[in-house]
Amino acid sequence: MKIILATSNKGKLREFRKMCDTEVIAFSDILGDIEIIEDADTFKGNALIKARTIYEKLEDKDAIVVSDDSGISVPLLGGIPGVYSARYAGDGASDKENLYKLVDALKEAGVERTLAYYTAAIAIVSKFGEYVVHGWMYGDILATTRGDNGFGYDPMFVPSGFEHTLGELDDELKKSISHRGKALMLAKPIIEMLQR
Ligand code: ITT
């Protein structure tokens, strides 16, 4: 069996492929490029928009579509960038532009290190219905970047209990502690049930 992943983010696609036993197909391999307007103000809302949009466009109504809406929140800065993590430095901003904007925001706030957490909402849409699960990863965010592993804000994030950033730690470790990994643990039994 297979799932269709409703993402254009290569980092997410890579992580889902590593974490799933089942085949993971990028929606763009079937439908080409589709622009999805993510205008909800919650991770759950945006995850549902993405999965529903792709499910509606697929001819195969037996398909199981999975999406991930995620981001990082810094309580000291009022929870930003949160659901706006992908466009923190503006619409169409690159991962690096978003990353360095957050580094600058921390420097401006006069902190070298403060609490932060990642959230992932995973939505599953199928002919049997819609489901959403969440996962979180807590840690510290640094006003600097270290390492090139992972993607997005990983080079500035030190998970709780570790001394290195996710940019320095390997993908295998991230898989076992990440917001996405935890949400996927909850999503897997639902996907298995839908595949029966
Ligand atoms: P799709 O909507 O196509 O899935 P996206 O990149 O736009 O791709 P989101 O709207 O969910 O995805 O935005 C997620 C943002 O949060 C994005 O900027 C990521 O870089 C960041 N992010 C999410 N999970 C992350 C992780 O595990 N490591 C680093 N950054 C992450």
PDB file of C-alpha atoms and ligand atoms in Angstrom:
ATOM      1  CA  MET A   1       0.000   0.000   0.000  1.00  0.00           C
ATOM      2  CA  LYS A   2       0.991   3.602  -0.377  1.00  0.00           C
ATOM      3  CA  ILE A   3       0.212   7.068   0.868  1.00  0.00           C
ATOM      4  CA  ILE A   4       0.147  10.304  -1.102  1.00  0.00           C
ATOM      5  CA  LEU A   5       1.989  13.059   0.756  1.00  0.00           C
ATOM      6  CA  ALA A   6       0.460  16.524   0.301  1.00  0.00           C
ATOM      7  CA  THR A   7       3.694  18.494   0.626  1.00  0.00           C
ATOM      8  CA  SER A   8       6.075  20.424  -1.594  1.00  0.00           C
ATOM      9  CA  ASN A   9       8.707  20.507   1.149  1.00  0.00           C
ATOM     10  CA  LYS A  10      11.618  18.182   0.253  1.00  0.00           C
ATOM     11  CA  GLY A  11      12.804  17.996   3.869  1.00  0.00           C
ATOM     12  CA  LYS A  12       9.411  16.705   5.032  1.00  0.00           C
ATOM     13  CA  LEU A  13       9.222  14.246   2.118  1.00  0.00           C
ATOM     14  CA  ARG A  14      12.669  12.863   3.016  1.00  0.00           C
ATOM     15  CA  GLU A  15      11.710  12.462   6.681  1.00  0.00           C
ATOM     16  CA  PHE A  16       8.357  10.775   5.903  1.00  0.00           C
ATOM     17  CA  ARG A  17      10.099   8.343   3.540  1.00  0.00           C
ATOM     18  CA  LYS A  18      12.570   7.424   6.287  1.00  0.00           C
ATOM     19  CA  MET A  19       9.861   7.011   8.905  1.00  0.00           C
ATOM     20  CA  CYS A  20       7.195   5.073   6.947  1.00  0.00           C
ATOM     21  CA  ASP A  21       7.274   1.357   6.059  1.00  0.00           C
ATOM     22  CA  THR A  22       4.716   2.043   3.360  1.00  0.00           C
ATOM     23  CA  GLU A  23       5.474   3.711  -0.023  1.00  0.00           C
ATOM     24  CA  VAL A  24       5.315   7.537   0.171  1.00  0.00           C
ATOM     25  CA  ILE A  25       4.474   9.321  -3.107  1.00  0.00           C
ATOM     26  CA  ALA A  26       4.768  13.092  -3.503  1.00  0.00           C
ATOM     27  CA  PHE A  27       1.469  14.527  -4.773  1.00  0.00           C
ATOM     28  CA  SER A  28       3.375  16.442  -7.469  1.00  0.00           C
ATOM     29  CA  ASP A  29       4.432  13.122  -9.068  1.00  0.00           C
ATOM     30  CA  ILE A  30       0.738  12.496  -9.817  1.00  0.00           C
ATOM     31  CA  LEU A  31      -0.802  15.965 -10.107  1.00  0.00           C
ATOM     32  CA  GLY A  32       2.130  18.223 -10.977  1.00  0.00           C
ATOM     33  CA  ASP A  33       2.527  21.580  -9.267  1.00  0.00           C
ATOM     34  CA  ILE A  34      -0.510  22.841  -7.370  1.00  0.00           C
ATOM     35  CA  GLU A  35      -0.613  26.011  -5.336  1.00  0.00           C
ATOM     36  CA  ILE A  36      -2.444  25.495  -2.057  1.00  0.00           C
ATOM     37  CA  ILE A  37      -3.623  28.535  -0.112  1.00  0.00           C
ATOM     38  CA  GLU A  38      -2.916  27.813   3.559  1.00  0.00           C
ATOM     39  CA  ASP A  39      -5.081  30.490   5.151  1.00  0.00           C
ATOM     40  CA  ALA A  40      -6.103  28.834   8.425  1.00  0.00           C
ATOM     41  CA  ASP A  41      -4.675  30.206  11.656  1.00  0.00           C
ATOM     42  CA  THR A  42      -3.896  26.813  13.200  1.00  0.00           C
ATOM     43  CA  PHE A  43      -1.562  23.958  12.245  1.00  0.00           C
ATOM     44  CA  LYS A  44      -4.575  21.626  12.265  1.00  0.00           C
ATOM     45  CA  GLY A  45      -6.558  23.891   9.928  1.00  0.00           C
ATOM     46  CA  ASN A  46      -3.735  24.210   7.422  1.00  0.00           C
ATOM     47  CA  ALA A  47      -2.942  20.485   7.516  1.00  0.00           C
ATOM     48  CA  LEU A  48      -6.586  19.728   6.671  1.00  0.00           C
ATOM     49  CA  ILE A  49      -6.626  22.301   3.839  1.00  0.00           C
ATOM     50  CA  LYS A  50      -3.566  20.642   2.252  1.00  0.00           C
ATOM     51  CA  ALA A  51      -4.787  17.037   2.555  1.00  0.00           C
ATOM     52  CA  ARG A  52      -8.347  17.879   1.416  1.00  0.00           C
ATOM     53  CA  THR A  53      -7.138  19.882  -1.608  1.00  0.00           C
ATOM     54  CA  ILE A  54      -5.013  16.997  -2.855  1.00  0.00           C
ATOM     55  CA  TYR A  55      -7.616  14.294  -2.093  1.00  0.00           C
ATOM     56  CA  GLU A  56     -10.268  16.243  -4.027  1.00  0.00           C
ATOM     57  CA  LYS A  57      -8.008  16.470  -7.096  1.00  0.00           C
ATOM     58  CA  LEU A  58      -7.089  12.768  -7.173  1.00  0.00           C
ATOM     59  CA  GLU A  59      -9.040  10.427  -9.424  1.00  0.00           C
ATOM     60  CA  ASP A  60      -8.361   7.461  -7.155  1.00  0.00           C
ATOM     61  CA  LYS A  61     -10.811   7.878  -4.273  1.00  0.00           C
ATOM     62  CA  ASP A  62      -9.280   4.853  -2.515  1.00  0.00           C
ATOM     63  CA  ALA A  63      -6.136   6.927  -2.003  1.00  0.00           C
ATOM     64  CA  ILE A  64      -4.951   7.909   1.458  1.00  0.00           C
ATOM     65  CA  VAL A  65      -3.622  11.475   1.534  1.00  0.00           C
ATOM     66  CA  VAL A  66      -1.382  12.614   4.368  1.00  0.00           C
ATOM     67  CA  SER A  67      -0.229  16.180   5.029  1.00  0.00           C
ATOM     68  CA  ASP A  68       1.977  17.884   7.598  1.00  0.00           C
ATOM     69  CA  ASP A  69       1.655  21.454   8.781  1.00  0.00           C
ATOM     70  CA  SER A  70       4.395  22.411  11.142  1.00  0.00           C
ATOM     71  CA  GLY A  71       6.493  25.214  12.553  1.00  0.00           C
ATOM     72  CA  ILE A  72       8.535  26.541  15.415  1.00  0.00           C
ATOM     73  CA  SER A  73       7.276  28.812  18.216  1.00  0.00           C
ATOM     74  CA  VAL A  74       9.361  31.017  20.508  1.00  0.00           C
ATOM     75  CA  PRO A  75       7.368  31.964  23.645  1.00  0.00           C
ATOM     76  CA  LEU A  76       9.751  34.845  24.503  1.00  0.00           C
ATOM     77  CA  LEU A  77       8.842  36.442  21.160  1.00  0.00           C
ATOM     78  CA  GLY A  78       5.094  35.927  21.666  1.00  0.00           C
ATOM     79  CA  GLY A  79       4.996  32.515  19.939  1.00  0.00           C
ATOM     80  CA  ILE A  80       6.334  33.618  16.548  1.00  0.00           C
ATOM     81  CA  PRO A  81       6.813  32.443  13.861  1.00  0.00           C
ATOM     82  CA  GLY A  82       4.366  29.591  14.725  1.00  0.00           C
ATOM     83  CA  VAL A  83       1.926  28.831  11.893  1.00  0.00           C
ATOM     84  CA  TYR A  84       3.724  31.459   9.805  1.00  0.00           C
ATOM     85  CA  SER A  85       7.094  29.655   9.996  1.00  0.00           C
ATOM     86  CA  ALA A  86       7.269  28.978   6.238  1.00  0.00           C
ATOM     87  CA  ARG A  87       6.705  32.649   5.320  1.00  0.00           C
ATOM     88  CA  TYR A  88       8.307  34.369   8.330  1.00  0.00           C
ATOM     89  CA  ALA A  89      10.667  36.351   6.066  1.00  0.00           C
ATOM     90  CA  GLY A  90       7.881  36.982   3.504  1.00  0.00           C
ATOM     91  CA  ASP A  91       5.887  35.025   0.929  1.00  0.00           C
ATOM     92  CA  GLY A  92       8.141  32.659  -0.982  1.00  0.00           C
ATOM     93  CA  ALA A  93      11.004  33.112   1.507  1.00  0.00           C
ATOM     94  CA  SER A  94      13.697  30.424   1.497  1.00  0.00           C
ATOM     95  CA  ASP A  95      14.515  28.290   4.545  1.00  0.00           C
ATOM     96  CA  LYS A  96      17.752  30.252   4.975  1.00  0.00           C
ATOM     97  CA  GLU A  97      15.972  33.644   4.869  1.00  0.00           C
ATOM     98  CA  ASN A  98      13.503  32.481   7.528  1.00  0.00           C
ATOM     99  CA  LEU A  99      16.308  31.018   9.643  1.00  0.00           C
ATOM    100  CA  TYR A 100      18.434  34.186   9.627  1.00  0.00           C
ATOM    101  CA  LYS A 101      15.417  36.387  10.294  1.00  0.00           C
ATOM    102  CA  LEU A 102      14.752  34.410  13.470  1.00  0.00           C
ATOM    103  CA  VAL A 103      18.431  34.624  14.453  1.00  0.00           C
ATOM    104  CA  ASP A 104      18.201  38.420  14.042  1.00  0.00           C
ATOM    105  CA  ALA A 105      14.955  38.603  16.060  1.00  0.00           C
ATOM    106  CA  LEU A 106      16.634  36.795  18.969  1.00  0.00           C
ATOM    107  CA  LYS A 107      19.679  39.059  18.768  1.00  0.00           C
ATOM    108  CA  GLU A 108      17.420  42.129  18.778  1.00  0.00           C
ATOM    109  CA  ALA A 109      15.652  40.751  21.855  1.00  0.00           C
ATOM    110  CA  GLY A 110      19.089  40.478  23.499  1.00  0.00           C
ATOM    111  CA  VAL A 111      19.015  36.714  24.082  1.00  0.00           C
ATOM    112  CA  GLU A 112      21.586  34.102  23.103  1.00  0.00           C
ATOM    113  CA  ARG A 113      19.337  31.153  23.954  1.00  0.00           C
ATOM    114  CA  THR A 114      15.681  30.695  24.928  1.00  0.00           C
ATOM    115  CA  LEU A 115      12.930  28.066  25.057  1.00  0.00           C
ATOM    116  CA  ALA A 116      11.239  27.057  21.790  1.00  0.00           C
ATOM    117  CA  TYR A 117       9.154  24.197  20.490  1.00  0.00           C
ATOM    118  CA  TYR A 118       8.240  22.634  17.178  1.00  0.00           C
ATOM    119  CA  THR A 119       4.647  21.560  16.438  1.00  0.00           C
ATOM    120  CA  ALA A 120       3.513  19.169  13.702  1.00  0.00           C
ATOM    121  CA  ALA A 121      -0.116  18.524  12.762  1.00  0.00           C
ATOM    122  CA  ILE A 122      -0.538  15.524  10.479  1.00  0.00           C
ATOM    123  CA  ALA A 123      -3.867  15.268   8.641  1.00  0.00           C
ATOM    124  CA  ILE A 124      -5.115  12.097   6.962  1.00  0.00           C
ATOM    125  CA  VAL A 125      -7.921  12.291   4.400  1.00  0.00           C
ATOM    126  CA  SER A 126      -9.524   9.193   2.887  1.00  0.00           C
ATOM    127  CA  LYS A 127     -12.908   7.949   1.715  1.00  0.00           C
ATOM    128  CA  PHE A 128     -13.543   6.846   5.306  1.00  0.00           C
ATOM    129  CA  GLY A 129     -13.082  10.309   6.780  1.00  0.00           C
ATOM    130  CA  GLU A 130     -10.584  12.841   8.100  1.00  0.00           C
ATOM    131  CA  TYR A 131      -8.193  12.552  11.023  1.00  0.00           C
ATOM    132  CA  VAL A 132      -5.636  14.922  12.619  1.00  0.00           C
ATOM    133  CA  VAL A 133      -2.896  14.143  15.133  1.00  0.00           C
ATOM    134  CA  HIS A 134      -0.222  16.365  16.694  1.00  0.00           C
ATOM    135  CA  GLY A 135       3.349  16.005  17.938  1.00  0.00           C
ATOM    136  CA  TRP A 136       5.702  18.437  19.699  1.00  0.00           C
ATOM    137  CA  MET A 137       9.438  18.729  20.340  1.00  0.00           C
ATOM    138  CA  TYR A 138      10.741  21.076  23.041  1.00  0.00           C
ATOM    139  CA  GLY A 139      14.198  22.568  23.364  1.00  0.00           C
ATOM    140  CA  ASP A 140      16.201  25.774  23.159  1.00  0.00           C
ATOM    141  CA  ILE A 141      16.677  28.068  20.223  1.00  0.00           C
ATOM    142  CA  LEU A 142      20.012  29.820  19.712  1.00  0.00           C
ATOM    143  CA  ALA A 143      20.755  33.262  18.273  1.00  0.00           C
ATOM    144  CA  THR A 144      23.221  31.527  15.958  1.00  0.00           C
ATOM    145  CA  THR A 145      23.297  28.545  13.591  1.00  0.00           C
ATOM    146  CA  ARG A 146      25.365  25.355  13.855  1.00  0.00           C
ATOM    147  CA  GLY A 147      25.479  22.465  11.355  1.00  0.00           C
ATOM    148  CA  ASP A 148      23.773  21.692   8.041  1.00  0.00           C
ATOM    149  CA  ASN A 149      21.701  18.589   8.790  1.00  0.00           C
ATOM    150  CA  GLY A 150      17.909  18.577   8.778  1.00  0.00           C
ATOM    151  CA  PHE A 151      16.174  21.554   7.177  1.00  0.00           C
ATOM    152  CA  GLY A 152      14.419  24.801   8.052  1.00  0.00           C
ATOM    153  CA  TYR A 153      15.152  26.066  11.561  1.00  0.00           C
ATOM    154  CA  ASP A 154      17.118  22.935  12.601  1.00  0.00           C
ATOM    155  CA  PRO A 155      20.580  24.607  12.699  1.00  0.00           C
ATOM    156  CA  MET A 156      19.400  26.916  15.522  1.00  0.00           C
ATOM    157  CA  PHE A 157      17.406  24.365  17.579  1.00  0.00           C
ATOM    158  CA  VAL A 158      18.865  22.303  20.447  1.00  0.00           C
ATOM    159  CA  PRO A 159      16.418  19.562  21.547  1.00  0.00           C
ATOM    160  CA  SER A 160      15.879  19.114  25.306  1.00  0.00           C
ATOM    161  CA  GLY A 161      18.484  16.774  26.780  1.00  0.00           C
ATOM    162  CA  PHE A 162      21.038  17.418  23.998  1.00  0.00           C
ATOM    163  CA  GLU A 163      23.932  19.828  23.580  1.00  0.00           C
ATOM    164  CA  HIS A 164      24.000  19.979  19.805  1.00  0.00           C
ATOM    165  CA  THR A 165      21.618  21.571  17.317  1.00  0.00           C
ATOM    166  CA  LEU A 166      19.535  19.433  14.959  1.00  0.00           C
ATOM    167  CA  GLY A 167      21.832  20.805  12.284  1.00  0.00           C
ATOM    168  CA  GLU A 168      24.666  18.871  13.996  1.00  0.00           C
ATOM    169  CA  LEU A 169      22.714  15.775  15.075  1.00  0.00           C
ATOM    170  CA  ASP A 170      21.916  13.039  12.567  1.00  0.00           C
ATOM    171  CA  ASP A 171      18.579  12.392  10.866  1.00  0.00           C
ATOM    172  CA  GLU A 172      18.143   9.025  12.608  1.00  0.00           C
ATOM    173  CA  LEU A 173      18.186  10.725  15.997  1.00  0.00           C
ATOM    174  CA  LYS A 174      15.813  13.495  14.865  1.00  0.00           C
ATOM    175  CA  LYS A 175      13.383  10.827  13.669  1.00  0.00           C
ATOM    176  CA  SER A 176      13.075   9.380  17.175  1.00  0.00           C
ATOM    177  CA  ILE A 177      12.521  12.672  19.039  1.00  0.00           C
ATOM    178  CA  SER A 178      10.923  15.038  16.555  1.00  0.00           C
ATOM    179  CA  HIS A 179       7.446  16.604  16.488  1.00  0.00           C
ATOM    180  CA  ARG A 180       6.941  14.880  13.105  1.00  0.00           C
ATOM    181  CA  GLY A 181       8.133  11.507  14.396  1.00  0.00           C
ATOM    182  CA  LYS A 182       5.793  11.726  17.405  1.00  0.00           C
ATOM    183  CA  ALA A 183       2.794  12.769  15.310  1.00  0.00           C
ATOM    184  CA  LEU A 184       3.539   9.983  12.846  1.00  0.00           C
ATOM    185  CA  MET A 185       3.555   7.403  15.660  1.00  0.00           C
ATOM    186  CA  LEU A 186      -0.061   8.437  16.304  1.00  0.00           C
ATOM    187  CA  ALA A 187      -0.915   8.575  12.591  1.00  0.00           C
ATOM    188  CA  LYS A 188       0.456   5.118  11.725  1.00  0.00           C
ATOM    189  CA  PRO A 189      -2.287   3.014  13.374  1.00  0.00           C
ATOM    190  CA  ILE A 190      -4.925   5.188  11.672  1.00  0.00           C
ATOM    191  CA  ILE A 191      -3.247   4.747   8.273  1.00  0.00           C
ATOM    192  CA  GLU A 192      -2.950   0.982   8.859  1.00  0.00           C
ATOM    193  CA  MET A 193      -6.625   0.788   9.783  1.00  0.00           C
ATOM    194  CA  LEU A 194      -7.592   2.699   6.611  1.00  0.00           C
ATOM    195  CA  GLN A 195      -5.428   0.404   4.454  1.00  0.00           C
ATOM    196  CA  ARG A 196      -7.168  -2.795   5.579  1.00  0.00           C
TER     197      ARG A 196
HETATM  198  P1  ITT B   1       4.132  22.219   2.606  1.00  0.00           P
HETATM  199  O1  ITT B   1       3.077  23.191   3.067  1.00  0.00           O
HETATM  200  O2  ITT B   1       4.137  22.018   1.133  1.00  0.00           O
HETATM  201  O3  ITT B   1       4.089  20.922   3.357  1.00  0.00           O
HETATM  202  P2  ITT B   1       5.931  24.108   3.822  1.00  0.00           P
HETATM  203  O4  ITT B   1       7.422  24.193   3.934  1.00  0.00           O
HETATM  204  O5  ITT B   1       5.226  25.327   3.301  1.00  0.00           O
HETATM  205  O6  ITT B   1       5.593  22.834   2.921  1.00  0.00           O
HETATM  206  P3  ITT B   1       4.590  24.441   6.355  1.00  0.00           P
HETATM  207  O7  ITT B   1       3.628  25.410   5.806  1.00  0.00           O
HETATM  208  O8  ITT B   1       4.105  23.370   7.275  1.00  0.00           O
HETATM  209  O9  ITT B   1       5.345  23.663   5.184  1.00  0.00           O
HETATM  210  O10 ITT B   1       5.760  25.245   7.058  1.00  0.00           O
HETATM  211  C1  ITT B   1       6.669  24.609   7.886  1.00  0.00           C
HETATM  212  C2  ITT B   1       7.770  25.589   8.243  1.00  0.00           C
HETATM  213  O11 ITT B   1       8.326  25.211   9.497  1.00  0.00           O
HETATM  214  C3  ITT B   1       8.894  25.567   7.232  1.00  0.00           C
HETATM  215  O12 ITT B   1       9.446  26.850   7.121  1.00  0.00           O
HETATM  216  C4  ITT B   1       9.910  24.640   7.824  1.00  0.00           C
HETATM  217  O13 ITT B   1      11.195  25.031   7.490  1.00  0.00           O
HETATM  218  C5  ITT B   1       9.639  24.755   9.329  1.00  0.00           C
HETATM  219  N1  ITT B   1       9.742  23.415   9.911  1.00  0.00           N
HETATM  220  C6  ITT B   1       8.749  22.504  10.080  1.00  0.00           C
HETATM  221  N2  ITT B   1       9.234  21.338  10.538  1.00  0.00           N
HETATM  222  C7  ITT B   1      10.556  21.524  10.645  1.00  0.00           C
HETATM  223  C8  ITT B   1      11.607  20.679  11.026  1.00  0.00           C
HETATM  224  O14 ITT B   1      11.409  19.415  11.360  1.00  0.00           O
HETATM  225  N3  ITT B   1      12.837  21.176  11.022  1.00  0.00           N
HETATM  226  C9  ITT B   1      13.062  22.458  10.657  1.00  0.00           C
HETATM  227  N4  ITT B   1      12.143  23.320  10.258  1.00  0.00           N
HETATM  228  C10 ITT B   1      10.883  22.857  10.246  1.00  0.00           C
END
